[in-house]
Coordinates of C-alpha atoms and ligand atoms in Angstrom, one line a residue:
M1 CA 75.2 -29.9 -27.2
S2 CA 71.6 -28.9 -27.0
N3 CA 69.3 -26.7 -28.8
I4 CA 71.5 -26.8 -32.1
I5 CA 69.1 -26.0 -35.0
E6 CA 69.6 -26.3 -38.7
P7 CA 71.1 -23.5 -40.3
K8 CA 69.7 -21.6 -43.5
L9 CA 71.3 -19.6 -45.8
I10 CA 70.1 -17.2 -49.0
I11 CA 72.1 -15.0 -51.0
H12 CA 71.6 -12.7 -54.1
G13 CA 73.7 -11.2 -56.9
G14 CA 71.3 -8.4 -58.0
A15 CA 67.8 -8.0 -59.5
G16 CA 66.6 -6.6 -62.8
S17 CA 65.2 -7.7 -66.2
S18 CA 65.7 -11.1 -67.9
L19 CA 68.8 -12.9 -68.5
K20 CA 69.6 -12.6 -72.1
G21 CA 71.0 -15.8 -72.7
K22 CA 70.9 -19.2 -71.2
G23 CA 74.7 -19.2 -71.1
G24 CA 74.6 -16.1 -69.0
L25 CA 72.1 -17.8 -66.6
Q26 CA 74.1 -21.0 -66.3
V27 CA 77.0 -19.2 -65.4
V28 CA 75.2 -16.9 -62.8
R29 CA 73.6 -20.0 -61.4
Q30 CA 76.7 -21.8 -61.0
S31 CA 78.7 -19.1 -59.2
L32 CA 75.6 -18.5 -56.7
H33 CA 75.5 -22.3 -55.8
D34 CA 79.0 -22.6 -55.5
I35 CA 79.0 -19.6 -53.1
V36 CA 75.8 -21.0 -51.2
S37 CA 77.8 -24.4 -50.9
E38 CA 80.8 -22.9 -49.5
V39 CA 79.3 -20.7 -46.9
Y40 CA 76.4 -23.3 -45.9
Q41 CA 79.7 -25.6 -44.8
L42 CA 80.8 -22.8 -42.8
L43 CA 77.5 -22.7 -41.0
L44 CA 77.5 -26.5 -40.6
E45 CA 80.9 -26.2 -38.8
G46 CA 79.1 -23.9 -36.3
K47 CA 80.3 -20.6 -37.5
S48 CA 78.2 -17.7 -36.6
A49 CA 75.6 -16.0 -39.0
T50 CA 77.8 -13.0 -39.1
E51 CA 81.1 -14.8 -40.0
A52 CA 79.0 -16.5 -42.5
V53 CA 77.4 -13.3 -44.0
V54 CA 80.9 -11.6 -44.2
R55 CA 82.4 -14.6 -45.9
G56 CA 79.6 -15.0 -48.2
C57 CA 79.7 -11.3 -49.1
Q58 CA 83.5 -11.3 -49.9
L59 CA 82.9 -14.2 -52.1
L60 CA 80.2 -12.2 -54.2
E61 CA 82.3 -9.0 -54.0
D62 CA 85.3 -11.1 -55.5
N63 CA 83.1 -12.3 -58.6
P64 CA 83.6 -9.7 -61.1
R65 CA 80.2 -10.7 -62.8
F66 CA 78.4 -8.9 -59.7
N67 CA 78.2 -5.3 -58.9
A68 CA 80.1 -5.1 -55.7
G69 CA 83.8 -5.1 -54.9
T70 CA 85.6 -6.1 -58.0
G71 CA 83.3 -5.3 -61.2
S72 CA 81.7 -2.4 -59.5
V73 CA 79.9 -0.2 -61.8
L74 CA 81.4 3.3 -62.5
Q75 CA 79.8 6.6 -61.5
S76 CA 79.0 9.5 -63.9
D77 CA 82.7 11.0 -63.0
G78 CA 84.4 7.7 -64.0
Q79 CA 85.4 6.7 -60.5
I80 CA 84.1 3.6 -58.4
R81 CA 82.5 4.1 -55.2
M82 CA 81.2 1.3 -53.2
S83 CA 79.0 0.8 -50.1
A84 CA 78.4 -2.0 -47.7
S85 CA 76.8 -2.7 -44.5
L86 CA 76.4 -5.8 -42.0
M87 CA 73.7 -6.3 -39.3
D88 CA 74.2 -8.5 -36.5
G89 CA 70.3 -9.5 -35.6
E90 CA 71.2 -11.1 -32.3
K91 CA 72.9 -7.9 -31.2
Q92 CA 70.7 -5.7 -33.6
R93 CA 73.5 -3.7 -34.5
F94 CA 74.2 -2.1 -37.8
S95 CA 77.5 -0.9 -39.4
G96 CA 78.5 0.3 -42.9
V97 CA 80.6 2.3 -45.1
I98 CA 79.4 4.7 -47.7
N99 CA 81.1 5.5 -51.1
V100 CA 84.6 3.8 -50.0
S101 CA 87.2 3.6 -53.0
R102 CA 90.1 1.3 -53.4
V103 CA 89.4 -1.5 -51.4
K104 CA 89.0 -5.1 -52.2
N105 CA 85.9 -6.1 -49.7
P106 CA 83.8 -3.1 -48.4
I107 CA 82.2 -5.8 -46.2
N108 CA 85.3 -6.1 -44.2
L109 CA 85.3 -2.6 -43.2
A110 CA 81.5 -2.8 -42.1
Q111 CA 82.7 -6.0 -40.0
R112 CA 85.5 -4.0 -38.6
L113 CA 83.1 -1.3 -37.5
Q114 CA 80.8 -3.6 -35.7
N115 CA 82.1 -2.9 -32.4
E116 CA 83.2 0.8 -32.7
D117 CA 81.1 3.7 -31.1
D118 CA 80.9 5.2 -34.6
R119 CA 79.7 2.5 -36.8
I120 CA 78.6 4.2 -40.2
L121 CA 81.5 5.9 -41.9
S122 CA 81.2 8.2 -45.1
D123 CA 83.8 8.4 -48.1
Y124 CA 86.3 10.6 -46.0
G125 CA 85.7 8.5 -42.7
S126 CA 86.1 5.2 -44.7
T127 CA 89.4 6.4 -46.4
E128 CA 90.9 7.5 -42.8
L129 CA 89.8 3.9 -41.5
L130 CA 91.6 2.4 -44.4
R131 CA 94.7 4.4 -43.7
E132 CA 94.5 3.4 -40.0
L133 CA 94.4 -0.2 -40.8
N134 CA 97.3 0.0 -43.3
S135 CA 94.9 -1.6 -46.0
P136 CA 96.5 -2.4 -49.4
I137 CA 95.3 -0.1 -52.2
Y138 CA 93.1 -2.1 -54.5
D139 CA 91.6 -1.2 -57.7
P140 CA 88.2 -3.2 -58.4
L141 CA 87.9 -1.9 -61.9
T142 CA 87.3 -4.5 -64.7
D143 CA 87.8 -4.0 -68.5
L144 CA 84.2 -4.7 -68.9
R145 CA 83.1 -2.1 -66.5
L146 CA 85.3 0.4 -68.0
H147 CA 84.2 -0.4 -71.6
E148 CA 80.3 -0.2 -70.6
W149 CA 81.1 3.3 -69.0
M150 CA 82.9 4.5 -72.3
E151 CA 80.0 3.3 -74.2
E152 CA 77.7 5.4 -72.1
R153 CA 79.9 8.2 -72.3
K154 CA 79.4 8.3 -76.2
E155 CA 75.7 8.6 -75.4
N156 CA 76.1 11.2 -73.0
F157 CA 75.0 9.0 -70.1
T158 CA 71.5 8.8 -71.2
K159 CA 70.7 5.3 -69.5
K160 CA 69.0 5.6 -66.3
M161 CA 71.6 3.3 -64.7
A162 CA 74.6 1.1 -65.8
G163 CA 74.3 -2.5 -66.3
V164 CA 75.0 -4.5 -63.2
V165 CA 75.5 -8.1 -63.9
A166 CA 78.6 -8.1 -66.1
E167 CA 78.5 -9.5 -69.7
N168 CA 75.7 -8.1 -71.8
E169 CA 73.0 -8.1 -69.0
A170 CA 71.7 -4.9 -67.6
R171 CA 70.5 -5.5 -63.9
R172 CA 70.1 -3.3 -60.8
G173 CA 73.0 -4.6 -58.9
T174 CA 73.8 -5.3 -55.3
I175 CA 74.9 -8.5 -53.5
G176 CA 73.4 -9.8 -50.2
V177 CA 73.6 -12.5 -47.9
V178 CA 71.3 -13.5 -45.0
A179 CA 72.0 -16.3 -42.8
L180 CA 70.6 -18.2 -39.8
D181 CA 73.3 -20.1 -37.8
T182 CA 73.0 -23.4 -35.5
Q183 CA 72.4 -21.2 -32.6
G184 CA 69.6 -19.4 -34.1
R185 CA 71.1 -16.1 -34.7
I186 CA 70.5 -14.2 -37.8
S187 CA 72.7 -11.8 -39.8
A188 CA 72.3 -9.6 -43.1
G189 CA 75.2 -8.2 -45.2
T190 CA 74.8 -6.1 -48.3
S191 CA 77.3 -4.5 -50.7
T192 CA 77.1 -2.5 -53.8
G193 CA 79.0 -0.4 -56.6
G194 CA 75.7 1.4 -56.7
K195 CA 73.5 2.4 -59.4
G196 CA 76.0 3.5 -61.9
L197 CA 76.4 6.6 -63.7
E198 CA 75.1 8.5 -60.5
R199 CA 76.4 11.9 -59.6
I200 CA 79.0 12.1 -57.3
G201 CA 77.8 11.8 -53.5
R202 CA 74.6 9.9 -54.2
V203 CA 74.2 7.4 -51.4
S204 CA 73.0 3.9 -51.8
D205 CA 70.4 2.0 -49.9
S206 CA 72.8 -0.8 -49.2
A207 CA 74.3 1.0 -46.2
M208 CA 71.1 1.9 -44.9
P209 CA 68.7 -0.1 -42.7
A210 CA 66.1 0.3 -45.8
G211 CA 68.3 -2.0 -47.7
N212 CA 70.0 -4.6 -45.0
Y213 CA 68.2 -5.0 -41.7
A214 CA 68.1 -7.9 -39.1
N215 CA 67.0 -8.5 -35.6
V216 CA 66.4 -11.7 -33.4
Y217 CA 63.0 -12.5 -35.8
A218 CA 64.4 -12.1 -39.2
G219 CA 66.9 -10.7 -41.7
V220 CA 66.6 -8.9 -45.0
S221 CA 68.9 -7.9 -47.9
C222 CA 67.6 -5.7 -50.7
T223 CA 68.5 -5.2 -54.4
G224 CA 67.3 -2.8 -57.1
I225 CA 67.0 0.8 -57.4
G226 CA 68.3 2.2 -54.2
E227 CA 65.8 5.5 -54.1
D228 CA 62.8 2.9 -54.4
I229 CA 64.2 0.7 -51.9
I230 CA 64.8 3.7 -49.4
D231 CA 61.2 5.0 -50.1
E232 CA 59.6 1.9 -49.1
C233 CA 62.1 1.4 -46.2
L234 CA 61.9 -2.3 -47.4
A235 CA 64.4 -4.2 -45.3
A236 CA 63.4 -2.8 -42.1
K237 CA 59.8 -2.7 -43.1
V238 CA 59.7 -6.4 -43.5
V239 CA 61.9 -7.4 -40.4
I240 CA 59.8 -5.1 -38.3
R241 CA 56.5 -6.4 -39.6
T242 CA 57.9 -10.1 -38.9
G243 CA 58.7 -9.0 -35.3
D244 CA 55.1 -7.5 -34.8
G245 CA 53.6 -11.0 -35.5
L246 CA 53.1 -11.3 -39.3
S247 CA 54.8 -14.5 -40.9
L248 CA 57.8 -13.7 -42.7
E249 CA 55.8 -14.4 -46.1
D250 CA 53.1 -12.2 -45.3
A251 CA 55.4 -9.4 -44.0
M252 CA 57.2 -9.8 -47.5
K253 CA 54.1 -10.1 -49.5
K254 CA 52.5 -7.0 -48.0
S255 CA 55.6 -5.1 -48.4
M256 CA 55.9 -6.1 -52.2
I257 CA 52.2 -5.2 -52.9
E258 CA 52.8 -1.7 -51.5
A259 CA 56.2 -1.5 -53.5
N260 CA 54.3 -2.8 -56.7
K261 CA 51.4 -0.1 -56.1
N262 CA 54.2 2.4 -55.7
K263 CA 55.8 1.3 -59.2
R264 CA 59.1 0.5 -57.4
D265 CA 61.6 -1.7 -59.0
L266 CA 63.5 -3.9 -56.5
G267 CA 63.9 -7.4 -54.8
A268 CA 64.8 -8.6 -51.5
I269 CA 65.9 -12.0 -49.8
A270 CA 64.9 -12.9 -46.3
L271 CA 64.9 -15.6 -43.6
D272 CA 63.5 -15.8 -40.2
R273 CA 64.2 -17.5 -36.8
H274 CA 61.9 -20.6 -37.6
G275 CA 64.1 -21.2 -40.7
N276 CA 61.6 -20.0 -43.3
I277 CA 63.2 -18.7 -46.4
V278 CA 61.5 -16.1 -48.5
W279 CA 61.9 -14.0 -51.3
G280 CA 60.3 -11.1 -53.2
K281 CA 60.5 -9.0 -56.1
T282 CA 58.8 -6.4 -58.6
S283 CA 61.5 -6.4 -61.2
E284 CA 61.5 -9.0 -63.7
V285 CA 64.2 -11.1 -62.3
L286 CA 65.9 -11.6 -58.6
L287 CA 69.3 -13.4 -59.0
A288 CA 69.3 -15.4 -55.6
A289 CA 70.0 -19.0 -54.4
Y290 CA 69.5 -20.6 -50.8
H291 CA 70.3 -23.7 -48.8
D292 CA 67.3 -24.9 -46.9
G293 CA 69.0 -27.2 -44.9
K294 CA 68.8 -30.4 -47.7
N295 CA 69.3 -28.8 -51.0
I296 CA 70.7 -25.8 -52.9
S297 CA 68.0 -24.1 -55.0
D298 CA 67.6 -20.8 -56.8
C299 CA 65.1 -18.4 -58.1
L300 CA 66.7 -17.3 -61.2
E301 CA 63.8 -18.4 -63.7
W302 CA 61.1 -17.8 -60.8
D303 CA 58.4 -15.7 -62.6
D304 CA 55.5 -15.1 -60.3
D305 CA 52.4 -12.8 -60.2
N306 CA 52.5 -13.4 -56.4
L307 CA 55.6 -11.2 -56.2
V308 CA 56.8 -13.4 -53.3
G309 CA 58.2 -16.8 -53.2
I310 CA 58.9 -19.2 -50.2
A311 CA 61.4 -22.2 -50.1
N312 CA 59.7 -25.6 -49.4
N313 CA 61.5 -26.6 -46.2
Ligands
LIG401 N1 70.6 -1.0 -54.6 C1 71.8 -0.5 -55.0 C2 71.9 0.9 -55.2 O1 70.9 1.6 -55.8 O2 72.7 1.8 -54.9

């Protein structure tokens, strides 16, 4: 076979303030590295970027530590509503679900919608789709998330948003995966339980091009406060700047400088068709890990005033 290129992969499990304990950090690191390892193997076996992204999102959604799928945070009324999207960069096609309930893997619905005429469904449409698919009813609630919500209730929900990484560490949460496959195709997927404690009907960035975007040049998945990501139109901005001729690093840097100036609280992971892996954040911490073709690495302890990091590959 000709023109087989080295696949690349980056994933994230949210962004926010410092991990409180090394124990927490090590557990998060292990979870992220295990998922990178499993998904990178799929890319080596020749699976498409889209297949790899969907699998990576499923694994992150299934890990109760992260705020997506199982372990999603509760909204102000004590319900879980999740959002997810998938963008196939080769086809430049976006699909997603907004505020869906009682499903294990919202990313599967986004994948199911990729080839439909109507590709983004709200809560009502997502429920109808689940019914059409005879999808088993699944409760993504964990004891820990319920406990967090009950504690917040005692304080009359005065917090700006819920904790996002479970077990004591408050984070802005979302999960995301961006992959480059052996054929040079890029895909991006993002999934979230939302901000936590939000009012009913609030729409997350995760099922918008602001939070998840890809084309033939680059792919980006965002995390952080959805309203900040939407106001910056972050994912689409970085990808389009890359297509317009900026390097991925410069596109991310320009976008992060703007976001920082506007006092946003967010992070993003990205890769481009040349195999460059880049991340950026205005928040304290970005829980991201990647495979550069040789090694698995992460930026859990990365703390750089430059706002943007690049993998050495
Ligand atoms: N970025 C996740 C949310 O704000 O919903």
